[in-house]
């Protein structure tokens, strides 16, 4: 499994992350995603706030909370603002129909809540994330109490589930919500909508990482350009 490198510079991620900041206008309530690509968006929004952009934001993780505070972005909550104008977030894989797999940073539960609360949901990603069909493992946030039952049910629907282990802590990754993460491989996912519905029926899964509600994707290329795809 590929190591995450949130501090590594990526011109492609930077181009996509900064380009999407153009979508954010005065007066908007903005959902801030998690990950290294969204970090560029958050930093860019911070620069624009310093120059007078008037926004408030809802975060999806402790990571985006810390980045937004550092960037000087005023934060609010879904309790105060249940309807967001836009949410901008990263992806682990994106297919030709703009179905997405998320959760590489174990933040997909809050990311899904924020994306579903937003009028417009925009993905920012580098071109390595594009794939004709989804075949990336699907992150599942799981109640620790239900781990064995989830492993059994995921195998029954054809998955190969693995408990995600922490790298600088002994034992499992614990999500921002206090849960385990199970990464489940299914090979090529022929129908992401059907797989999403199947996983939603598994008792003990709090949320899975398949997103079928993307409006637009900003894909950063090696030459510094950004391709904008719409669903
Ligand atoms: C976190 C996510 C991230 O948005 C996804 O893993 C992409 O991360 P990055 O922009 O660092 O490649 O879903 O749970």
JSON list of C-alpha atoms and ligand atoms in Angstrom, two decimals:
[
{"chain": "A", "resi": 1, "resn": "UNK", "atom": "CA", "xyz": [0.00, 0.00, 0.00]},
{"chain": "A", "resi": 2, "resn": "UNK", "atom": "CA", "xyz": [1.40, 3.42, -1.03]},
{"chain": "A", "resi": 3, "resn": "UNK", "atom": "CA", "xyz": [2.64, 5.66, 1.82]},
{"chain": "A", "resi": 4, "resn": "UNK", "atom": "CA", "xyz": [0.92, 9.04, 2.08]},
{"chain": "A", "resi": 5, "resn": "UNK", "atom": "CA", "xyz": [3.26, 12.01, 1.82]},
{"chain": "A", "resi": 6, "resn": "UNK", "atom": "CA", "xyz": [1.29, 15.07, 2.89]},
{"chain": "A", "resi": 7, "resn": "UNK", "atom": "CA", "xyz": [4.35, 17.34, 2.97]},
{"chain": "A", "resi": 8, "resn": "UNK", "atom": "CA", "xyz": [5.83, 16.39, -0.41]},
{"chain": "A", "resi": 9, "resn": "UNK", "atom": "CA", "xyz": [5.59, 19.20, -3.02]},
{"chain": "A", "resi": 10, "resn": "UNK", "atom": "CA", "xyz": [3.49, 18.31, -6.06]},
{"chain": "A", "resi": 11, "resn": "UNK", "atom": "CA", "xyz": [3.12, 20.87, -8.89]},
{"chain": "A", "resi": 12, "resn": "UNK", "atom": "CA", "xyz": [0.12, 18.97, -10.28]},
{"chain": "A", "resi": 13, "resn": "UNK", "atom": "CA", "xyz": [-1.71, 18.98, -6.94]},
{"chain": "A", "resi": 14, "resn": "UNK", "atom": "CA", "xyz": [-0.76, 22.60, -6.40]},
{"chain": "A", "resi": 15, "resn": "UNK", "atom": "CA", "xyz": [-2.12, 23.65, -9.81]},
{"chain": "A", "resi": 16, "resn": "UNK", "atom": "CA", "xyz": [-5.46, 21.87, -9.22]},
{"chain": "A", "resi": 17, "resn": "UNK", "atom": "CA", "xyz": [-5.78, 23.01, -5.62]},
{"chain": "A", "resi": 18, "resn": "UNK", "atom": "CA", "xyz": [-5.14, 26.66, -6.42]},
{"chain": "A", "resi": 19, "resn": "UNK", "atom": "CA", "xyz": [-7.31, 26.72, -9.57]},
{"chain": "A", "resi": 20, "resn": "UNK", "atom": "CA", "xyz": [-10.35, 25.52, -7.60]},
{"chain": "A", "resi": 21, "resn": "UNK", "atom": "CA", "xyz": [-9.97, 28.43, -5.18]},
{"chain": "A", "resi": 22, "resn": "UNK", "atom": "CA", "xyz": [-11.31, 30.64, -8.00]},
{"chain": "A", "resi": 23, "resn": "UNK", "atom": "CA", "xyz": [-14.74, 29.07, -7.42]},
{"chain": "A", "resi": 24, "resn": "UNK", "atom": "CA", "xyz": [-14.95, 30.56, -3.93]},
{"chain": "A", "resi": 25, "resn": "UNK", "atom": "CA", "xyz": [-16.59, 33.99, -3.82]},
{"chain": "A", "resi": 26, "resn": "UNK", "atom": "CA", "xyz": [-17.43, 36.57, -1.17]},
{"chain": "A", "resi": 27, "resn": "UNK", "atom": "CA", "xyz": [-20.14, 35.52, 1.25]},
{"chain": "A", "resi": 28, "resn": "UNK", "atom": "CA", "xyz": [-19.78, 31.78, 0.64]},
{"chain": "A", "resi": 29, "resn": "UNK", "atom": "CA", "xyz": [-19.82, 29.06, 3.28]},
{"chain": "A", "resi": 30, "resn": "UNK", "atom": "CA", "xyz": [-17.15, 26.60, 2.15]},
{"chain": "A", "resi": 31, "resn": "UNK", "atom": "CA", "xyz": [-16.50, 22.94, 2.99]},
{"chain": "A", "resi": 32, "resn": "UNK", "atom": "CA", "xyz": [-12.77, 22.27, 3.29]},
{"chain": "A", "resi": 33, "resn": "UNK", "atom": "CA", "xyz": [-11.64, 18.74, 2.45]},
{"chain": "A", "resi": 34, "resn": "UNK", "atom": "CA", "xyz": [-8.66, 16.79, 3.74]},
{"chain": "A", "resi": 35, "resn": "UNK", "atom": "CA", "xyz": [-5.36, 15.74, 2.17]},
{"chain": "A", "resi": 36, "resn": "UNK", "atom": "CA", "xyz": [-2.34, 17.21, 0.44]},
{"chain": "A", "resi": 37, "resn": "UNK", "atom": "CA", "xyz": [-4.19, 18.61, -2.60]},
{"chain": "A", "resi": 38, "resn": "UNK", "atom": "CA", "xyz": [-6.87, 20.36, -0.57]},
{"chain": "A", "resi": 39, "resn": "UNK", "atom": "CA", "xyz": [-4.07, 21.77, 1.58]},
{"chain": "A", "resi": 40, "resn": "UNK", "atom": "CA", "xyz": [-3.08, 23.89, -1.44]},
{"chain": "A", "resi": 41, "resn": "UNK", "atom": "CA", "xyz": [-6.67, 25.14, -1.76]},
{"chain": "A", "resi": 42, "resn": "UNK", "atom": "CA", "xyz": [-6.83, 26.01, 1.94]},
{"chain": "A", "resi": 43, "resn": "UNK", "atom": "CA", "xyz": [-3.51, 27.90, 1.77]},
{"chain": "A", "resi": 44, "resn": "UNK", "atom": "CA", "xyz": [-4.67, 29.79, -1.34]},
{"chain": "A", "resi": 45, "resn": "UNK", "atom": "CA", "xyz": [-8.01, 30.68, 0.29]},
{"chain": "A", "resi": 46, "resn": "UNK", "atom": "CA", "xyz": [-6.05, 31.95, 3.30]},
{"chain": "A", "resi": 47, "resn": "UNK", "atom": "CA", "xyz": [-4.01, 34.22, 1.02]},
{"chain": "A", "resi": 48, "resn": "UNK", "atom": "CA", "xyz": [-7.22, 35.54, -0.54]},
{"chain": "A", "resi": 49, "resn": "UNK", "atom": "CA", "xyz": [-8.84, 36.05, 2.89]},
{"chain": "A", "resi": 50, "resn": "UNK", "atom": "CA", "xyz": [-5.82, 38.14, 3.88]},
{"chain": "A", "resi": 51, "resn": "UNK", "atom": "CA", "xyz": [-6.57, 40.30, 0.82]},
{"chain": "A", "resi": 52, "resn": "UNK", "atom": "CA", "xyz": [-10.24, 40.69, 1.73]},
{"chain": "A", "resi": 53, "resn": "UNK", "atom": "CA", "xyz": [-12.12, 37.57, 0.59]},
{"chain": "A", "resi": 54, "resn": "UNK", "atom": "CA", "xyz": [-15.07, 37.21, 2.97]},
{"chain": "A", "resi": 55, "resn": "UNK", "atom": "CA", "xyz": [-15.87, 33.52, 3.65]},
{"chain": "A", "resi": 56, "resn": "UNK", "atom": "CA", "xyz": [-16.51, 31.13, 6.49]},
{"chain": "A", "resi": 57, "resn": "UNK", "atom": "CA", "xyz": [-15.68, 27.44, 6.35]},
{"chain": "A", "resi": 58, "resn": "UNK", "atom": "CA", "xyz": [-16.55, 24.02, 7.73]},
{"chain": "A", "resi": 59, "resn": "UNK", "atom": "CA", "xyz": [-13.71, 21.50, 8.06]},
{"chain": "A", "resi": 60, "resn": "UNK", "atom": "CA", "xyz": [-13.68, 17.74, 7.47]},
{"chain": "A", "resi": 61, "resn": "UNK", "atom": "CA", "xyz": [-10.86, 16.70, 9.81]},
{"chain": "A", "resi": 62, "resn": "UNK", "atom": "CA", "xyz": [-8.38, 17.82, 12.44]},
{"chain": "A", "resi": 63, "resn": "UNK", "atom": "CA", "xyz": [-5.91, 18.27, 9.55]},
{"chain": "A", "resi": 64, "resn": "UNK", "atom": "CA", "xyz": [-8.11, 20.72, 7.66]},
{"chain": "A", "resi": 65, "resn": "UNK", "atom": "CA", "xyz": [-9.03, 22.45, 10.92]},
{"chain": "A", "resi": 66, "resn": "UNK", "atom": "CA", "xyz": [-5.35, 23.07, 11.72]},
{"chain": "A", "resi": 67, "resn": "UNK", "atom": "CA", "xyz": [-4.56, 24.20, 8.17]},
{"chain": "A", "resi": 68, "resn": "UNK", "atom": "CA", "xyz": [-7.56, 26.55, 8.06]},
{"chain": "A", "resi": 69, "resn": "UNK", "atom": "CA", "xyz": [-6.69, 28.11, 11.42]},
{"chain": "A", "resi": 70, "resn": "UNK", "atom": "CA", "xyz": [-3.07, 28.60, 10.27]},
{"chain": "A", "resi": 71, "resn": "UNK", "atom": "CA", "xyz": [-4.37, 30.18, 7.05]},
{"chain": "A", "resi": 72, "resn": "UNK", "atom": "CA", "xyz": [-6.58, 32.63, 8.96]},
{"chain": "A", "resi": 73, "resn": "UNK", "atom": "CA", "xyz": [-9.90, 31.28, 7.67]},
{"chain": "A", "resi": 74, "resn": "UNK", "atom": "CA", "xyz": [-12.87, 31.78, 9.99]},
{"chain": "A", "resi": 75, "resn": "UNK", "atom": "CA", "xyz": [-14.48, 28.46, 10.90]},
{"chain": "A", "resi": 76, "resn": "UNK", "atom": "CA", "xyz": [-18.07, 27.56, 11.56]},
{"chain": "A", "resi": 77, "resn": "UNK", "atom": "CA", "xyz": [-19.98, 24.29, 11.95]},
{"chain": "A", "resi": 78, "resn": "UNK", "atom": "CA", "xyz": [-22.65, 22.31, 10.13]},
{"chain": "A", "resi": 79, "resn": "UNK", "atom": "CA", "xyz": [-24.85, 22.88, 13.18]},
{"chain": "A", "resi": 80, "resn": "UNK", "atom": "CA", "xyz": [-24.76, 26.62, 12.45]},
{"chain": "A", "resi": 81, "resn": "UNK", "atom": "CA", "xyz": [-24.61, 26.35, 8.64]},
{"chain": "A", "resi": 82, "resn": "UNK", "atom": "CA", "xyz": [-26.13, 23.04, 7.50]},
{"chain": "A", "resi": 83, "resn": "UNK", "atom": "CA", "xyz": [-26.16, 24.22, 3.87]},
{"chain": "A", "resi": 84, "resn": "UNK", "atom": "CA", "xyz": [-22.80, 24.96, 2.27]},
{"chain": "A", "resi": 85, "resn": "UNK", "atom": "CA", "xyz": [-22.28, 26.80, -1.02]},
{"chain": "A", "resi": 86, "resn": "UNK", "atom": "CA", "xyz": [-19.37, 24.64, -2.12]},
{"chain": "A", "resi": 87, "resn": "UNK", "atom": "CA", "xyz": [-17.15, 21.82, -0.86]},
{"chain": "A", "resi": 88, "resn": "UNK", "atom": "CA", "xyz": [-13.66, 21.24, -2.28]},
{"chain": "A", "resi": 89, "resn": "UNK", "atom": "CA", "xyz": [-11.89, 17.96, -1.58]},
{"chain": "A", "resi": 90, "resn": "UNK", "atom": "CA", "xyz": [-9.27, 15.54, -2.84]},
{"chain": "A", "resi": 91, "resn": "UNK", "atom": "CA", "xyz": [-9.59, 12.00, -4.19]},
{"chain": "A", "resi": 92, "resn": "UNK", "atom": "CA", "xyz": [-7.68, 8.74, -4.22]},
{"chain": "A", "resi": 93, "resn": "UNK", "atom": "CA", "xyz": [-9.15, 7.69, -7.57]},
{"chain": "A", "resi": 94, "resn": "UNK", "atom": "CA", "xyz": [-11.60, 9.19, -10.03]},
{"chain": "A", "resi": 95, "resn": "UNK", "atom": "CA", "xyz": [-13.26, 7.42, -12.95]},
{"chain": "A", "resi": 96, "resn": "UNK", "atom": "CA", "xyz": [-14.48, 8.68, -16.32]},
{"chain": "A", "resi": 97, "resn": "UNK", "atom": "CA", "xyz": [-18.00, 9.32, -14.93]},
{"chain": "A", "resi": 98, "resn": "UNK", "atom": "CA", "xyz": [-16.57, 11.27, -11.96]},
{"chain": "A", "resi": 99, "resn": "UNK", "atom": "CA", "xyz": [-17.26, 8.57, -9.40]},
{"chain": "A", "resi": 100, "resn": "UNK", "atom": "CA", "xyz": [-14.59, 8.85, -6.75]},
{"chain": "A", "resi": 101, "resn": "UNK", "atom": "CA", "xyz": [-12.90, 6.79, -4.05]},
{"chain": "A", "resi": 102, "resn": "UNK", "atom": "CA", "xyz": [-11.83, 8.77, -0.99]},
{"chain": "A", "resi": 103, "resn": "UNK", "atom": "CA", "xyz": [-10.60, 8.01, 2.51]},
{"chain": "A", "resi": 104, "resn": "UNK", "atom": "CA", "xyz": [-6.85, 7.63, 2.02]},
{"chain": "A", "resi": 105, "resn": "UNK", "atom": "CA", "xyz": [-6.54, 9.99, 4.98]},
{"chain": "A", "resi": 106, "resn": "UNK", "atom": "CA", "xyz": [-9.31, 8.22, 6.93]},
{"chain": "A", "resi": 107, "resn": "UNK", "atom": "CA", "xyz": [-11.49, 11.33, 6.74]},
{"chain": "A", "resi": 108, "resn": "UNK", "atom": "CA", "xyz": [-14.16, 10.15, 4.31]},
{"chain": "A", "resi": 109, "resn": "UNK", "atom": "CA", "xyz": [-17.06, 10.04, 6.79]},
{"chain": "A", "resi": 110, "resn": "UNK", "atom": "CA", "xyz": [-16.94, 13.76, 7.53]},
{"chain": "A", "resi": 111, "resn": "UNK", "atom": "CA", "xyz": [-15.95, 14.43, 3.92]},
{"chain": "A", "resi": 112, "resn": "UNK", "atom": "CA", "xyz": [-19.11, 12.69, 2.74]},
{"chain": "A", "resi": 113, "resn": "UNK", "atom": "CA", "xyz": [-21.30, 14.59, 5.20]},
{"chain": "A", "resi": 114, "resn": "UNK", "atom": "CA", "xyz": [-19.75, 17.88, 4.08]},
{"chain": "A", "resi": 115, "resn": "UNK", "atom": "CA", "xyz": [-20.01, 17.02, 0.37]},
{"chain": "A", "resi": 116, "resn": "UNK", "atom": "CA", "xyz": [-23.69, 16.08, 0.75]},
{"chain": "A", "resi": 117, "resn": "UNK", "atom": "CA", "xyz": [-24.30, 19.35, 2.60]},
{"chain": "A", "resi": 118, "resn": "UNK", "atom": "CA", "xyz": [-22.90, 21.39, -0.30]},
{"chain": "A", "resi": 119, "resn": "UNK", "atom": "CA", "xyz": [-24.67, 22.88, -3.29]},
{"chain": "A", "resi": 120, "resn": "UNK", "atom": "CA", "xyz": [-21.57, 22.14, -5.42]},
{"chain": "A", "resi": 121, "resn": "UNK", "atom": "CA", "xyz": [-19.00, 19.41, -4.76]},
{"chain": "A", "resi": 122, "resn": "UNK", "atom": "CA", "xyz": [-15.64, 19.86, -6.47]},
{"chain": "A", "resi": 123, "resn": "UNK", "atom": "CA", "xyz": [-12.73, 17.41, -6.52]},
{"chain": "A", "resi": 124, "resn": "UNK", "atom": "CA", "xyz": [-9.09, 18.54, -6.80]},
{"chain": "A", "resi": 125, "resn": "UNK", "atom": "CA", "xyz": [-6.56, 15.90, -7.83]},
{"chain": "A", "resi": 126, "resn": "UNK", "atom": "CA", "xyz": [-3.40, 15.25, -9.78]},
{"chain": "A", "resi": 127, "resn": "UNK", "atom": "CA", "xyz": [-3.66, 13.28, -13.00]},
{"chain": "A", "resi": 128, "resn": "UNK", "atom": "CA", "xyz": [-2.33, 10.07, -11.42]},
{"chain": "A", "resi": 129, "resn": "UNK", "atom": "CA", "xyz": [-5.74, 9.73, -9.72]},
{"chain": "A", "resi": 130, "resn": "UNK", "atom": "CA", "xyz": [-7.63, 9.40, -13.02]},
{"chain": "A", "resi": 131, "resn": "UNK", "atom": "CA", "xyz": [-8.67, 5.92, -14.12]},
{"chain": "A", "resi": 132, "resn": "UNK", "atom": "CA", "xyz": [-11.18, 4.69, -16.69]},
{"chain": "A", "resi": 133, "resn": "UNK", "atom": "CA", "xyz": [-12.79, 2.51, -13.99]},
{"chain": "A", "resi": 134, "resn": "UNK", "atom": "CA", "xyz": [-12.45, 2.41, -10.20]},
{"chain": "A", "resi": 135, "resn": "UNK", "atom": "CA", "xyz": [-10.15, -0.35, -8.93]},
{"chain": "A", "resi": 136, "resn": "UNK", "atom": "CA", "xyz": [-8.61, 1.29, -5.84]},
{"chain": "A", "resi": 137, "resn": "UNK", "atom": "CA", "xyz": [-9.30, -0.25, -2.43]},
{"chain": "A", "resi": 138, "resn": "UNK", "atom": "CA", "xyz": [-12.34, 1.27, -0.73]},
{"chain": "A", "resi": 139, "resn": "UNK", "atom": "CA", "xyz": [-11.72, 2.73, 2.75]},
{"chain": "A", "resi": 140, "resn": "UNK", "atom": "CA", "xyz": [-14.42, 1.78, 5.25]},
{"chain": "A", "resi": 141, "resn": "UNK", "atom": "CA", "xyz": [-14.83, 3.55, 8.58]},
{"chain": "A", "resi": 142, "resn": "UNK", "atom": "CA", "xyz": [-15.92, 0.83, 11.00]},
{"chain": "A", "resi": 143, "resn": "UNK", "atom": "CA", "xyz": [-17.15, 0.70, 14.58]},
{"chain": "A", "resi": 144, "resn": "UNK", "atom": "CA", "xyz": [-14.36, -1.10, 16.48]},
{"chain": "A", "resi": 145, "resn": "UNK", "atom": "CA", "xyz": [-17.03, -3.24, 18.15]},
{"chain": "A", "resi": 146, "resn": "UNK", "atom": "CA", "xyz": [-18.16, -4.51, 14.72]},
{"chain": "A", "resi": 147, "resn": "UNK", "atom": "CA", "xyz": [-14.73, -5.27, 13.16]},
{"chain": "A", "resi": 148, "resn": "UNK", "atom": "CA", "xyz": [-15.12, -9.05, 12.83]},
{"chain": "A", "resi": 149, "resn": "UNK", "atom": "CA", "xyz": [-18.69, -8.79, 11.52]},
{"chain": "A", "resi": 150, "resn": "UNK", "atom": "CA", "xyz": [-17.66, -6.19, 8.93]},
{"chain": "A", "resi": 151, "resn": "UNK", "atom": "CA", "xyz": [-14.70, -8.32, 7.77]},
{"chain": "A", "resi": 152, "resn": "UNK", "atom": "CA", "xyz": [-17.08, -11.28, 7.30]},
{"chain": "A", "resi": 153, "resn": "UNK", "atom": "CA", "xyz": [-19.75, -9.28, 5.47]},
{"chain": "A", "resi": 154, "resn": "UNK", "atom": "CA", "xyz": [-17.22, -7.58, 3.16]},
{"chain": "A", "resi": 155, "resn": "UNK", "atom": "CA", "xyz": [-15.79, -10.99, 2.20]},
{"chain": "A", "resi": 156, "resn": "UNK", "atom": "CA", "xyz": [-19.35, -12.21, 1.51]},
{"chain": "A", "resi": 157, "resn": "UNK", "atom": "CA", "xyz": [-19.86, -9.43, -1.07]},
{"chain": "A", "resi": 158, "resn": "UNK", "atom": "CA", "xyz": [-16.57, -10.25, -2.80]},
{"chain": "A", "resi": 159, "resn": "UNK", "atom": "CA", "xyz": [-14.13, -7.93, -1.04]},
{"chain": "A", "resi": 160, "resn": "UNK", "atom": "CA", "xyz": [-10.66, -8.51, 0.37]},
{"chain": "A", "resi": 161, "resn": "UNK", "atom": "CA", "xyz": [-10.65, -6.45, 3.59]},
{"chain": "A", "resi": 162, "resn": "UNK", "atom": "CA", "xyz": [-7.53, -5.40, 5.53]},
{"chain": "A", "resi": 163, "resn": "UNK", "atom": "CA", "xyz": [-7.48, -3.50, 8.82]},
{"chain": "A", "resi": 164, "resn": "UNK", "atom": "CA", "xyz": [-5.47, -0.29, 8.31]},
{"chain": "A", "resi": 165, "resn": "UNK", "atom": "CA", "xyz": [-2.51, -0.15, 10.70]},
{"chain": "A", "resi": 166, "resn": "UNK", "atom": "CA", "xyz": [-0.92, 3.05, 11.97]},
{"chain": "A", "resi": 167, "resn": "UNK", "atom": "CA", "xyz": [2.64, 3.89, 10.98]},
{"chain": "A", "resi": 168, "resn": "UNK", "atom": "CA", "xyz": [3.81, 5.87, 14.03]},
{"chain": "A", "resi": 169, "resn": "UNK", "atom": "CA", "xyz": [1.58, 4.21, 16.59]},
{"chain": "A", "resi": 170, "resn": "UNK", "atom": "CA", "xyz": [1.20, 0.54, 17.46]},
{"chain": "A", "resi": 171, "resn": "UNK", "atom": "CA", "xyz": [-2.02, -1.04, 16.30]},
{"chain": "A", "resi": 172, "resn": "UNK", "atom": "CA", "xyz": [-4.81, 0.24, 14.08]},
{"chain": "A", "resi": 173, "resn": "UNK", "atom": "CA", "xyz": [-5.40, 3.70, 12.63]},
{"chain": "A", "resi": 174, "resn": "UNK", "atom": "CA", "xyz": [-8.07, 5.45, 14.70]},
{"chain": "A", "resi": 175, "resn": "UNK", "atom": "CA", "xyz": [-10.16, 7.94, 12.73]},
{"chain": "A", "resi": 176, "resn": "UNK", "atom": "CA", "xyz": [-11.02, 11.47, 13.91]},
{"chain": "A", "resi": 177, "resn": "UNK", "atom": "CA", "xyz": [-14.34, 9.92, 14.99]},
{"chain": "A", "resi": 178, "resn": "UNK", "atom": "CA", "xyz": [-12.67, 7.21, 17.11]},
{"chain": "A", "resi": 179, "resn": "UNK", "atom": "CA", "xyz": [-13.27, 4.33, 14.70]},
{"chain": "A", "resi": 180, "resn": "UNK", "atom": "CA", "xyz": [-11.19, 1.73, 12.81]},
{"chain": "A", "resi": 181, "resn": "UNK", "atom": "CA", "xyz": [-10.49, 1.88, 9.08]},
{"chain": "A", "resi": 182, "resn": "UNK", "atom": "CA", "xyz": [-10.74, -1.25, 6.93]},
{"chain": "A", "resi": 183, "resn": "UNK", "atom": "CA", "xyz": [-9.45, -1.04, 3.34]},
{"chain": "A", "resi": 184, "resn": "UNK", "atom": "CA", "xyz": [-11.40, -3.37, 1.08]},
{"chain": "A", "resi": 185, "resn": "UNK", "atom": "CA", "xyz": [-10.26, -4.35, -2.43]},
{"chain": "A", "resi": 186, "resn": "UNK", "atom": "CA", "xyz": [-12.89, -5.46, -4.92]},
{"chain": "A", "resi": 187, "resn": "UNK", "atom": "CA", "xyz": [-10.84, -5.48, -8.16]},
{"chain": "A", "resi": 188, "resn": "UNK", "atom": "CA", "xyz": [-12.54, -3.41, -10.85]},
{"chain": "A", "resi": 189, "resn": "UNK", "atom": "CA", "xyz": [-15.75, -1.89, -9.50]},
{"chain": "A", "resi": 190, "resn": "UNK", "atom": "CA", "xyz": [-18.04, -2.25, -12.51]},
{"chain": "A", "resi": 191, "resn": "UNK", "atom": "CA", "xyz": [-20.92, -0.29, -10.98]},
{"chain": "A", "resi": 192, "resn": "UNK", "atom": "CA", "xyz": [-19.89, 2.21, -8.27]},
{"chain": "A", "resi": 193, "resn": "UNK", "atom": "CA", "xyz": [-23.53, 3.11, -7.50]},
{"chain": "A", "resi": 194, "resn": "UNK", "atom": "CA", "xyz": [-24.41, -0.53, -6.81]},
{"chain": "A", "resi": 195, "resn": "UNK", "atom": "CA", "xyz": [-21.22, -1.08, -4.77]},
{"chain": "A", "resi": 196, "resn": "UNK", "atom": "CA", "xyz": [-21.97, 2.07, -2.79]},
{"chain": "A", "resi": 197, "resn": "UNK", "atom": "CA", "xyz": [-25.47, 0.77, -1.98]},
{"chain": "A", "resi": 198, "resn": "UNK", "atom": "CA", "xyz": [-24.12, -2.67, -1.02]},
{"chain": "A", "resi": 199, "resn": "UNK", "atom": "CA", "xyz": [-21.55, -1.21, 1.37]},
{"chain": "A", "resi": 200, "resn": "UNK", "atom": "CA", "xyz": [-24.17, 1.08, 2.91]},
{"chain": "A", "resi": 201, "resn": "UNK", "atom": "CA", "xyz": [-26.08, -2.06, 3.92]},
{"chain": "A", "resi": 202, "resn": "UNK", "atom": "CA", "xyz": [-23.18, -3.63, 5.82]},
{"chain": "A", "resi": 203, "resn": "UNK", "atom": "CA", "xyz": [-23.89, -3.43, 9.55]},
{"chain": "A", "resi": 204, "resn": "UNK", "atom": "CA", "xyz": [-21.00, -1.83, 11.42]},
{"chain": "A", "resi": 205, "resn": "UNK", "atom": "CA", "xyz": [-19.72, 0.35, 8.57]},
{"chain": "A", "resi": 206, "resn": "UNK", "atom": "CA", "xyz": [-20.14, 3.97, 9.62]},
{"chain": "A", "resi": 207, "resn": "UNK", "atom": "CA", "xyz": [-19.34, 5.22, 6.08]},
{"chain": "A", "resi": 208, "resn": "UNK", "atom": "CA", "xyz": [-17.53, 3.99, 2.98]},
{"chain": "A", "resi": 209, "resn": "UNK", "atom": "CA", "xyz": [-15.26, 5.88, 0.60]},
{"chain": "A", "resi": 210, "resn": "UNK", "atom": "CA", "xyz": [-17.25, 5.69, -2.66]},
{"chain": "A", "resi": 211, "resn": "UNK", "atom": "CA", "xyz": [-18.63, 9.11, -3.64]},
{"chain": "A", "resi": 212, "resn": "UNK", "atom": "CA", "xyz": [-21.11, 9.37, -6.52]},
{"chain": "A", "resi": 213, "resn": "UNK", "atom": "CA", "xyz": [-22.06, 13.04, -6.04]},
{"chain": "A", "resi": 214, "resn": "UNK", "atom": "CA", "xyz": [-19.15, 14.90, -7.68]},
{"chain": "A", "resi": 215, "resn": "UNK", "atom": "CA", "xyz": [-20.16, 17.94, -9.77]},
{"chain": "A", "resi": 216, "resn": "UNK", "atom": "CA", "xyz": [-16.75, 18.90, -11.12]},
{"chain": "A", "resi": 217, "resn": "UNK", "atom": "CA", "xyz": [-13.15, 17.70, -11.00]},
{"chain": "A", "resi": 218, "resn": "UNK", "atom": "CA", "xyz": [-10.06, 19.89, -11.34]},
{"chain": "A", "resi": 219, "resn": "UNK", "atom": "CA", "xyz": [-7.24, 17.64, -12.56]},
{"chain": "A", "resi": 220, "resn": "UNK", "atom": "CA", "xyz": [-3.72, 19.05, -12.36]},
{"chain": "A", "resi": 221, "resn": "UNK", "atom": "CA", "xyz": [-1.34, 17.97, -15.16]},
{"chain": "A", "resi": 222, "resn": "UNK", "atom": "CA", "xyz": [2.44, 17.64, -15.24]},
{"chain": "A", "resi": 223, "resn": "UNK", "atom": "CA", "xyz": [2.70, 20.59, -17.66]},
{"chain": "A", "resi": 224, "resn": "UNK", "atom": "CA", "xyz": [1.03, 22.83, -15.05]},
{"chain": "A", "resi": 225, "resn": "UNK", "atom": "CA", "xyz": [-2.35, 22.98, -16.79]},
{"chain": "A", "resi": 226, "resn": "UNK", "atom": "CA", "xyz": [-5.62, 22.05, -15.10]},
{"chain": "A", "resi": 227, "resn": "UNK", "atom": "CA", "xyz": [-8.34, 20.07, -16.84]},
{"chain": "A", "resi": 228, "resn": "UNK", "atom": "CA", "xyz": [-11.87, 20.76, -15.61]},
{"chain": "A", "resi": 229, "resn": "UNK", "atom": "CA", "xyz": [-14.31, 17.85, -15.92]},
{"chain": "A", "resi": 230, "resn": "UNK", "atom": "CA", "xyz": [-18.06, 18.17, -15.29]},
{"chain": "A", "resi": 231, "resn": "UNK", "atom": "CA", "xyz": [-20.57, 15.42, -14.58]},
{"chain": "B", "resi": 1, "resn": "LIG", "atom": "C1", "xyz": [-8.77, 11.91, 2.92]},
{"chain": "B", "resi": 1, "resn": "LIG", "atom": "C2", "xyz": [-9.07, 11.90, 1.47]},
{"chain": "B", "resi": 1, "resn": "LIG", "atom": "C3", "xyz": [-8.15, 12.69, 0.60]},
{"chain": "B", "resi": 1, "resn": "LIG", "atom": "O1", "xyz": [-8.87, 13.74, 0.03]},
{"chain": "B", "resi": 1, "resn": "LIG", "atom": "C4", "xyz": [-7.60, 11.76, -0.46]},
{"chain": "B", "resi": 1, "resn": "LIG", "atom": "O2", "xyz": [-6.91, 10.69, 0.20]},
{"chain": "B", "resi": 1, "resn": "LIG", "atom": "C5", "xyz": [-6.63, 12.49, -1.40]},
{"chain": "B", "resi": 1, "resn": "LIG", "atom": "O3", "xyz": [-5.51, 12.92, -0.71]},
{"chain": "B", "resi": 1, "resn": "LIG", "atom": "P1", "xyz": [-4.32, 13.69, -1.42]},
{"chain": "B", "resi": 1, "resn": "LIG", "atom": "O4", "xyz": [-4.88, 14.99, -1.94]},
{"chain": "B", "resi": 1, "resn": "LIG", "atom": "O5", "xyz": [-3.30, 13.88, -0.33]},
{"chain": "B", "resi": 1, "resn": "LIG", "atom": "O6", "xyz": [-3.80, 12.82, -2.54]},
{"chain": "B", "resi": 1, "resn": "LIG", "atom": "O7", "xyz": [-10.02, 11.33, 1.00]},
{"chain": "B", "resi": 1, "resn": "LIG", "atom": "O8", "xyz": [-9.58, 11.00, 3.60]}
]
